[in-house]
Coordinates of C-alpha atoms in Angstrom, one line a residue:
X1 CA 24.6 -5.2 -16.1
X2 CA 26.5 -8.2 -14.7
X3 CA 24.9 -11.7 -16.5
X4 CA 23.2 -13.6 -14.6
X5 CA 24.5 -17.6 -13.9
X6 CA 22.2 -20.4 -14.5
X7 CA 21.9 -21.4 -11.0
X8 CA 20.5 -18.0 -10.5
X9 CA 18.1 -18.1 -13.3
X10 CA 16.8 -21.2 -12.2
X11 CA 16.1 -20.2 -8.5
X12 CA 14.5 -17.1 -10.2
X13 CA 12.1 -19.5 -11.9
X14 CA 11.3 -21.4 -9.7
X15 CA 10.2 -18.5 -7.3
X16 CA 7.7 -17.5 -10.1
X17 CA 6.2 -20.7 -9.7
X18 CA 5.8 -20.4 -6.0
X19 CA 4.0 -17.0 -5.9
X20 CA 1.6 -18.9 -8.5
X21 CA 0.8 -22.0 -7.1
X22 CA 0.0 -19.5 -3.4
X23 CA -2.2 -17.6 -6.1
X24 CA -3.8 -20.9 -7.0
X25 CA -4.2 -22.0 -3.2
X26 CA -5.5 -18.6 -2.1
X27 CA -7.9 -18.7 -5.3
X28 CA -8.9 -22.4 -4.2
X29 CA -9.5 -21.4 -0.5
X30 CA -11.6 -18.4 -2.0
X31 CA -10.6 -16.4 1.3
X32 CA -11.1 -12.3 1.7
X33 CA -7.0 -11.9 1.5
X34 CA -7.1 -9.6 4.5
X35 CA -5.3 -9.3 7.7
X36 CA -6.2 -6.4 10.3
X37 CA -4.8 -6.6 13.7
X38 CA -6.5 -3.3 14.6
X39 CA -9.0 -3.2 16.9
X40 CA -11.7 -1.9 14.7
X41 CA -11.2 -4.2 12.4
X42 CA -11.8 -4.5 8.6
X43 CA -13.9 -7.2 7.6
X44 CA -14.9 -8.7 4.3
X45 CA -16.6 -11.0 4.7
X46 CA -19.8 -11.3 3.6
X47 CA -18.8 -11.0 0.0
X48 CA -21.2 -13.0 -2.2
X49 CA -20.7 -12.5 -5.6
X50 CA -19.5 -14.1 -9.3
X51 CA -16.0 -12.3 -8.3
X52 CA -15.7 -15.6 -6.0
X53 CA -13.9 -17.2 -9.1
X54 CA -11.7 -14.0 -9.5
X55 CA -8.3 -13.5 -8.1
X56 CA -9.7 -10.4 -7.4
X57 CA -12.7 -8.9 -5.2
X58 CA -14.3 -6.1 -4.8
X59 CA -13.9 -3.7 -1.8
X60 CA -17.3 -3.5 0.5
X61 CA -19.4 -1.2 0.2
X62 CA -20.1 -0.8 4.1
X63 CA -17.5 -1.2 6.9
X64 CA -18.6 -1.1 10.4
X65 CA -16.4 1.1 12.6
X66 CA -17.0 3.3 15.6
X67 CA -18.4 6.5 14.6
X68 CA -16.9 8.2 17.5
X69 CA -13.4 7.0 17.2
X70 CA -13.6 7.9 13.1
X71 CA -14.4 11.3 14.0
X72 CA -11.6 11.8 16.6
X73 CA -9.2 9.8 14.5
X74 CA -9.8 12.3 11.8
X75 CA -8.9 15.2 13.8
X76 CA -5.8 13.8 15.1
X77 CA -5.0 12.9 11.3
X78 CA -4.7 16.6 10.6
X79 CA -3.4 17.5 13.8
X80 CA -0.1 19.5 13.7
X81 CA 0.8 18.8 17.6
X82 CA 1.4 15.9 17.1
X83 CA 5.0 16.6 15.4
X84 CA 7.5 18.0 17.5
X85 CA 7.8 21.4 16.2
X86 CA 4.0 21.5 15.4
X87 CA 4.2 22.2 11.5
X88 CA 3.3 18.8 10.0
X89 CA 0.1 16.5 10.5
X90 CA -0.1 12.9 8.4
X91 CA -2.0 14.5 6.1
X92 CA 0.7 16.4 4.8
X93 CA 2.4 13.3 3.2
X94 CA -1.4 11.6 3.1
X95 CA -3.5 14.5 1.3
X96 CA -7.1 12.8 0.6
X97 CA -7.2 15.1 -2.5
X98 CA -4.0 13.9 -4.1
X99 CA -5.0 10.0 -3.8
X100 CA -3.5 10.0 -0.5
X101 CA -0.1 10.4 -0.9
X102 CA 1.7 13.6 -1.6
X103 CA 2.9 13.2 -5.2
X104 CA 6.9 13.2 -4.9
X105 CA 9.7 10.8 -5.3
X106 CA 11.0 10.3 -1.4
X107 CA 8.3 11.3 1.6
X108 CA 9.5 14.8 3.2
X109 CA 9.0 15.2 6.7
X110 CA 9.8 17.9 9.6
X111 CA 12.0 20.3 8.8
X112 CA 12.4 19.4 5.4
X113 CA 13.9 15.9 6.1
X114 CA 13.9 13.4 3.2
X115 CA 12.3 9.8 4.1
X116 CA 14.0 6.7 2.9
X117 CA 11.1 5.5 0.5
X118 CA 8.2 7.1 -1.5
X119 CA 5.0 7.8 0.1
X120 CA 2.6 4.9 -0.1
X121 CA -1.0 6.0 -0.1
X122 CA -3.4 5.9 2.9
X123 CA -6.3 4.7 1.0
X124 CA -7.2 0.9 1.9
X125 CA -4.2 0.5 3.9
X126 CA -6.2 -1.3 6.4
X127 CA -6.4 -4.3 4.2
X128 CA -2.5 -4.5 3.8
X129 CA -1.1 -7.7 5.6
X130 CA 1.7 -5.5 6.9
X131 CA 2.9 -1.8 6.9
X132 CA 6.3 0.3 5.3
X133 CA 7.0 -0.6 2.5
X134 CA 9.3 -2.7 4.1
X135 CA 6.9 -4.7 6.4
X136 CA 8.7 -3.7 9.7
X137 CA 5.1 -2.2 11.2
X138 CA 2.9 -5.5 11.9
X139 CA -0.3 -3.4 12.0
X140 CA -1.2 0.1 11.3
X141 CA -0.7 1.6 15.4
X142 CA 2.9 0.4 15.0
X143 CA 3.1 2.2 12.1
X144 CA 1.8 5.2 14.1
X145 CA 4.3 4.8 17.1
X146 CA 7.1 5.0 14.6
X147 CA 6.1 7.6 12.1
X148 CA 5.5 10.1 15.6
X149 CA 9.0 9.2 17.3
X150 CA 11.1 9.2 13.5
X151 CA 13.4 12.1 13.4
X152 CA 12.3 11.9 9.4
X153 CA 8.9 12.3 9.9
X154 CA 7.5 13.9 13.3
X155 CA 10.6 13.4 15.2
X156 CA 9.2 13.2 18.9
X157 CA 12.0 12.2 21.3
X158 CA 8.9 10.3 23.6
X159 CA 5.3 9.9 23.2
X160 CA 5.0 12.3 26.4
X161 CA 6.0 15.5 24.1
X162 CA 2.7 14.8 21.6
X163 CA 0.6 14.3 24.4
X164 CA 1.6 17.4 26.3
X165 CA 0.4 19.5 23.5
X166 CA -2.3 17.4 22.5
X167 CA -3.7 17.7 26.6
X168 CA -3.9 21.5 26.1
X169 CA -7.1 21.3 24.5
X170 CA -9.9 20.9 26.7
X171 CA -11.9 19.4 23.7
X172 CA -9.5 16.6 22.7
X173 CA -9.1 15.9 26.8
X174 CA -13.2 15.1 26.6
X175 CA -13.3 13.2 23.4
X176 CA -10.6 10.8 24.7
X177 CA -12.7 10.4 28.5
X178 CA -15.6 10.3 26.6
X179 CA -15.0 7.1 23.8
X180 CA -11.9 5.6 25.9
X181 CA -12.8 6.4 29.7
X182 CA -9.5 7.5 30.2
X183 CA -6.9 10.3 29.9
X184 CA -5.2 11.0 26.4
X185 CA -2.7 7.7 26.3
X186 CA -0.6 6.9 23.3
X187 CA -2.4 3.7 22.9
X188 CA -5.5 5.8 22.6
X189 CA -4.1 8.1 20.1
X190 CA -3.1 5.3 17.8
X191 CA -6.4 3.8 18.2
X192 CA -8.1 6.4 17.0
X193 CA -6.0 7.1 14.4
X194 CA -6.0 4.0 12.8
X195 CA -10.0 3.2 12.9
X196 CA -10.1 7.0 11.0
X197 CA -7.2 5.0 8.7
X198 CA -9.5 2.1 7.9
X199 CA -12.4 4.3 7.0
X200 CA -10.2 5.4 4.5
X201 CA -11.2 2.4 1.8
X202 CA -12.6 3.4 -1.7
X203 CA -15.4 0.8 -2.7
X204 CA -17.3 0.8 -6.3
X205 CA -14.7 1.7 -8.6
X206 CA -15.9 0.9 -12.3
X207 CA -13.9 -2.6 -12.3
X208 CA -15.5 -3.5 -8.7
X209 CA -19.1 -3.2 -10.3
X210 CA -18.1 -4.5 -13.3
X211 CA -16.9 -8.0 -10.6
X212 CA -20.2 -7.5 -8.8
X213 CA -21.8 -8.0 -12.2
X214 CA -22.5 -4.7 -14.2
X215 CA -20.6 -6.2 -17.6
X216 CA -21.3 -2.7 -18.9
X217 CA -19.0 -0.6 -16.6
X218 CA -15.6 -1.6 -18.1
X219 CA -15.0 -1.0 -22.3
X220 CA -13.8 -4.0 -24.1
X221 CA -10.2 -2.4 -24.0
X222 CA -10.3 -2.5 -20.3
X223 CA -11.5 -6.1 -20.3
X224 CA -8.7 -6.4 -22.8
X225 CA -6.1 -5.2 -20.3
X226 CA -7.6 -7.0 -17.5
X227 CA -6.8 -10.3 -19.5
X228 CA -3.4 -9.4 -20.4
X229 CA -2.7 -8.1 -17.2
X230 CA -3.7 -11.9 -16.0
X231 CA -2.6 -13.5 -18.2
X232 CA 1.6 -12.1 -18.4
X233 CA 1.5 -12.6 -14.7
X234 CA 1.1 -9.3 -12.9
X235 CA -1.9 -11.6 -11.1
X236 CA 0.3 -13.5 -9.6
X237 CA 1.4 -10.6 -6.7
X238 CA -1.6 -8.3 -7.6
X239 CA -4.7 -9.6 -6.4
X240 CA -7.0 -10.0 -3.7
X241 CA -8.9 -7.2 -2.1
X242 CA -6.5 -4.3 -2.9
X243 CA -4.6 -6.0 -5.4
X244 CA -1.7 -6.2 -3.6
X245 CA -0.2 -5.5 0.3
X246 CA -0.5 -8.7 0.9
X247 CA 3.2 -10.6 0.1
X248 CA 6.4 -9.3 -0.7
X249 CA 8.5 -9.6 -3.5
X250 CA 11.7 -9.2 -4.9
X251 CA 12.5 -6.3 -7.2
X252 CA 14.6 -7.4 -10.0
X253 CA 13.0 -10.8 -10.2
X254 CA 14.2 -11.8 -13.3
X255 CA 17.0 -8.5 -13.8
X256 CA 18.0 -6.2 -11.4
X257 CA 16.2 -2.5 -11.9
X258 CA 17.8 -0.8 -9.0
X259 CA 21.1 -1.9 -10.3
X260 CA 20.5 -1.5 -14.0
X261 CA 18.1 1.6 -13.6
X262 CA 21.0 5.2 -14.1
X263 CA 17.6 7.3 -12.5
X264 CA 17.6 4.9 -9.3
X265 CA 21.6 5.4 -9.3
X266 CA 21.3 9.2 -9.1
X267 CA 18.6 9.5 -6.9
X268 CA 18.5 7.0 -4.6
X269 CA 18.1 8.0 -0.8
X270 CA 21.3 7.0 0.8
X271 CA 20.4 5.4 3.8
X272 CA 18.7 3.1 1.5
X273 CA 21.9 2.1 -0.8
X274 CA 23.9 1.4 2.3
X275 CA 21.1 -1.3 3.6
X276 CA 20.4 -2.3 0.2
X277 CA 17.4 -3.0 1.0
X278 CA 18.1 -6.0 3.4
X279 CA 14.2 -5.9 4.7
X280 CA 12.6 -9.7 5.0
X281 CA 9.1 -10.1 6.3
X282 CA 9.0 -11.5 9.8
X283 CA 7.6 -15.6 9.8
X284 CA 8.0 -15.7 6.3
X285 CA 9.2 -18.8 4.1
X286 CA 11.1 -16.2 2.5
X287 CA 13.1 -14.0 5.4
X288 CA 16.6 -16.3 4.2
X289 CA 16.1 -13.7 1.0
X290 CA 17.9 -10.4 1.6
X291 CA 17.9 -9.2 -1.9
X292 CA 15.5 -6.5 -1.9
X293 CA 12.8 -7.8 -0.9
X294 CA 9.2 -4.9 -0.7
X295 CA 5.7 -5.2 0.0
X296 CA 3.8 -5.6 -2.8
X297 CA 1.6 -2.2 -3.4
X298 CA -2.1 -2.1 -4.1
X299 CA -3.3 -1.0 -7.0
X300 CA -6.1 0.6 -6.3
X301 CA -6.3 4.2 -7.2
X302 CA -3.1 3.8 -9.1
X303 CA -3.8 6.5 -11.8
X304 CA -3.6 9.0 -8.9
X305 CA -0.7 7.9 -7.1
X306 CA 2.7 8.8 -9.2
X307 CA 6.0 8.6 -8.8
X308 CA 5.7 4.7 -8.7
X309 CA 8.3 1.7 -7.1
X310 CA 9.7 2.4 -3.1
X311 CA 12.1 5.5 -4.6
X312 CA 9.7 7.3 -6.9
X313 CA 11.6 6.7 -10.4
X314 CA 9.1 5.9 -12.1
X315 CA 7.0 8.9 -13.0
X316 CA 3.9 7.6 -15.4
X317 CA 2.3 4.1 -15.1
X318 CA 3.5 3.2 -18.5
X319 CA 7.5 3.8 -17.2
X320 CA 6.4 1.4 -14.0
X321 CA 4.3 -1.5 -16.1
X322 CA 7.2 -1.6 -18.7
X323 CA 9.9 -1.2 -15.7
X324 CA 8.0 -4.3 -13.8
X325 CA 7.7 -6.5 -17.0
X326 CA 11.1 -6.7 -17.6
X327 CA 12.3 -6.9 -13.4
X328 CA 9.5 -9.5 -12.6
X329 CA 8.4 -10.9 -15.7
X330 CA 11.6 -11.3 -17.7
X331 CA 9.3 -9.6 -20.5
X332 CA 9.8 -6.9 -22.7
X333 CA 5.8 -5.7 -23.1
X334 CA 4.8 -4.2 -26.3
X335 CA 3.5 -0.7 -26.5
X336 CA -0.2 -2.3 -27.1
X337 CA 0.0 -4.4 -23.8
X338 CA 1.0 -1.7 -21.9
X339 CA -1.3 0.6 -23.2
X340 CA -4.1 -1.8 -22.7
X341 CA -3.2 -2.7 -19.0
X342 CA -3.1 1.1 -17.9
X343 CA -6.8 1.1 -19.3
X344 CA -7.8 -1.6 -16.9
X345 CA -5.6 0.1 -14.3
X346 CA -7.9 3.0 -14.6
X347 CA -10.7 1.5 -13.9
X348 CA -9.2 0.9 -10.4
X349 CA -9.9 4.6 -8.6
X350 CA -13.0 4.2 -6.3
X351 CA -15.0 6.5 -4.1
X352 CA -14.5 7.8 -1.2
X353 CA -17.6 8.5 0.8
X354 CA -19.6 8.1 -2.1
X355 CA -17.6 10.3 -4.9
X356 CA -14.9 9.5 -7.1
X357 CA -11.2 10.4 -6.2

């Protein structure tokens, strides 16, 4: 691995500090860390709560959404039409039952067609800031427009072909007159899809009653973790609502994993090594850094979500936590630390319409 020069180091530093003093101001401000363009938003609110000192709160137990536009979202959510050749839905990379994602390294889409990143999961997307891994969808129907038109996922040369199939059923053509007062639109399509996406959150996970006050529903070890995990630093990107989706980051913070990393070298989709990854969030303070910067992913659920990292190589939390506390934390963690923060980390899986993932 090429050394890296002081200069570099410092910068490095210095960018530490800068996530953690926003940690502090966002901590100070004690603000829901949410930001939902979505019409049907997600709100949060009306959290009150000894978690108001945390970095971290607890999901709500109750979102308001239209009942209507849930139910016809959901059905366009496993709706095969949609993709050009009618043998893929979003929940084929999005199954419910496997924590919402579908378990393997790089997404595959129609006709086999490898994706350029792993499949991040649908659960509490809503509450992400931004969506791709890379940030390039503002809000979760611009992540629907392009994950219908992609040639790697549903590869739709217009939005006309999905709706000429979707039209063909007399029951989808009086759902959409019924809730929308109009024909079957794209706009309406991703609409409903993405109210059904932000139903999708999993409240009252051990360590979110354990925030609302229930002392009892984490072990000492799981408090044990949650302490280390706070106090090495993995706080200082993980927090707020879903503990994460809410900045970016560089990967190889303090060394360079992707470079370093011989599984990343063999494996890595293509199309990714020759863009290197040159993604910067739009209006951010940090779009002049092109050196891999990724949207920081939630942890919640975490223990059901494997591979880990935008290209799937690392296949156990343990890999990922010591993987990240080296990259970002210039640390080499001990077995016990990471031991004790994948305990806390389990306490993260919630419920999905009242039962446990």
């Amino acid at each position: 691995m090429k050394s890296i020069s002081f200069k570099t180091k410092f910068k490095q530093v210095i960018f530490v500090a800068i996530a953690l003093l926003g940690l502090l101001i966002l901590i100070w401000l004690r603000q829901p860390l949410t930001s939902l363009p979505s019409s049907d938003r997600l709100e949060t609110n009306n959290i009150s709560l000894e978690a108001i000192e945390e970095p971290i709160r607890p999901i709500p137990l109750k979102i308001p959404l239209n009942s209507e536009k849930v139910k016809l979202g959901e059905q366009l959510f496993y709706e095969v039409k949609l993709s050009k050749n009618e043998t893929i839905s979003c929940a084929s990379c999005h199954n419910l039952k496997t924590g919402g994602t579908d378990l393997k390294s790089l997404a595959i889409g129609i006709d086999g067609a490898i994706g350029v990143f792993n499949t991040s999961t649908v659960f509490n997307s809503g509450f992400n800031v931004k969506q791709f891994w890379d940030g390039r969808a503002d809000n979760l129907e611009e992540q629907i427009e392009e994950t219908i038109n992609s040639p790697n996922e549903m590869n739709n040369s217009s939005w006309q072909e999905a709706i000429d199939r979707i039209q063909q059923s007399a029951g989808y053509q009086a759902s959409f007159k019924k809730i929308y007062n109009s024909k079957i639109t794209s706009a309406a399509i991703k609409n409903a899809l993405a109210t059904y996406v932000n139903s999708l959150y999993t409240p009252n996970s051990r360590f979110d009653r354990f925030l609302r006050g229930d002392k009892t529903a984490i072990t000492p070890r799981e408090k044990q973790g949650y302490l280390r995990f706070k106090t090495l630093g993995c706080i200082s990107c993980h927090q707020g609502v879903n503990l994460g989706g809410n900045m970016f980051q560089s990967f190889g913070v303090m060394t360079d994993y992707l470079e370093k990393s011989e599984r990343s070298k063999e494996t890595e989709n293509p199309i990714v090594t020759q863009q290197r990854i040159k993604r910067a969030l739009r209006n951010s303070a940090l779009k002049e850094r092109d050196d891999l910067l990724f949207k920081v992913p939630t942890m919640r659920n975490i223990a059901l979500t494997k591979p880990y990292f935008h290209d799937g190589s690392a296949p156990t939390l343990e890999m990922a936590i010591s993987v990240m506390g080296e990259s970002q934390l210039g640390q080499e963690l001990s077995p016990e630390d990471i031991k004790l923060i994948v305990e806390f980390l389990n306490t993260l899986t919630g419920e999905y319409q009242g039962k446990m993932l």
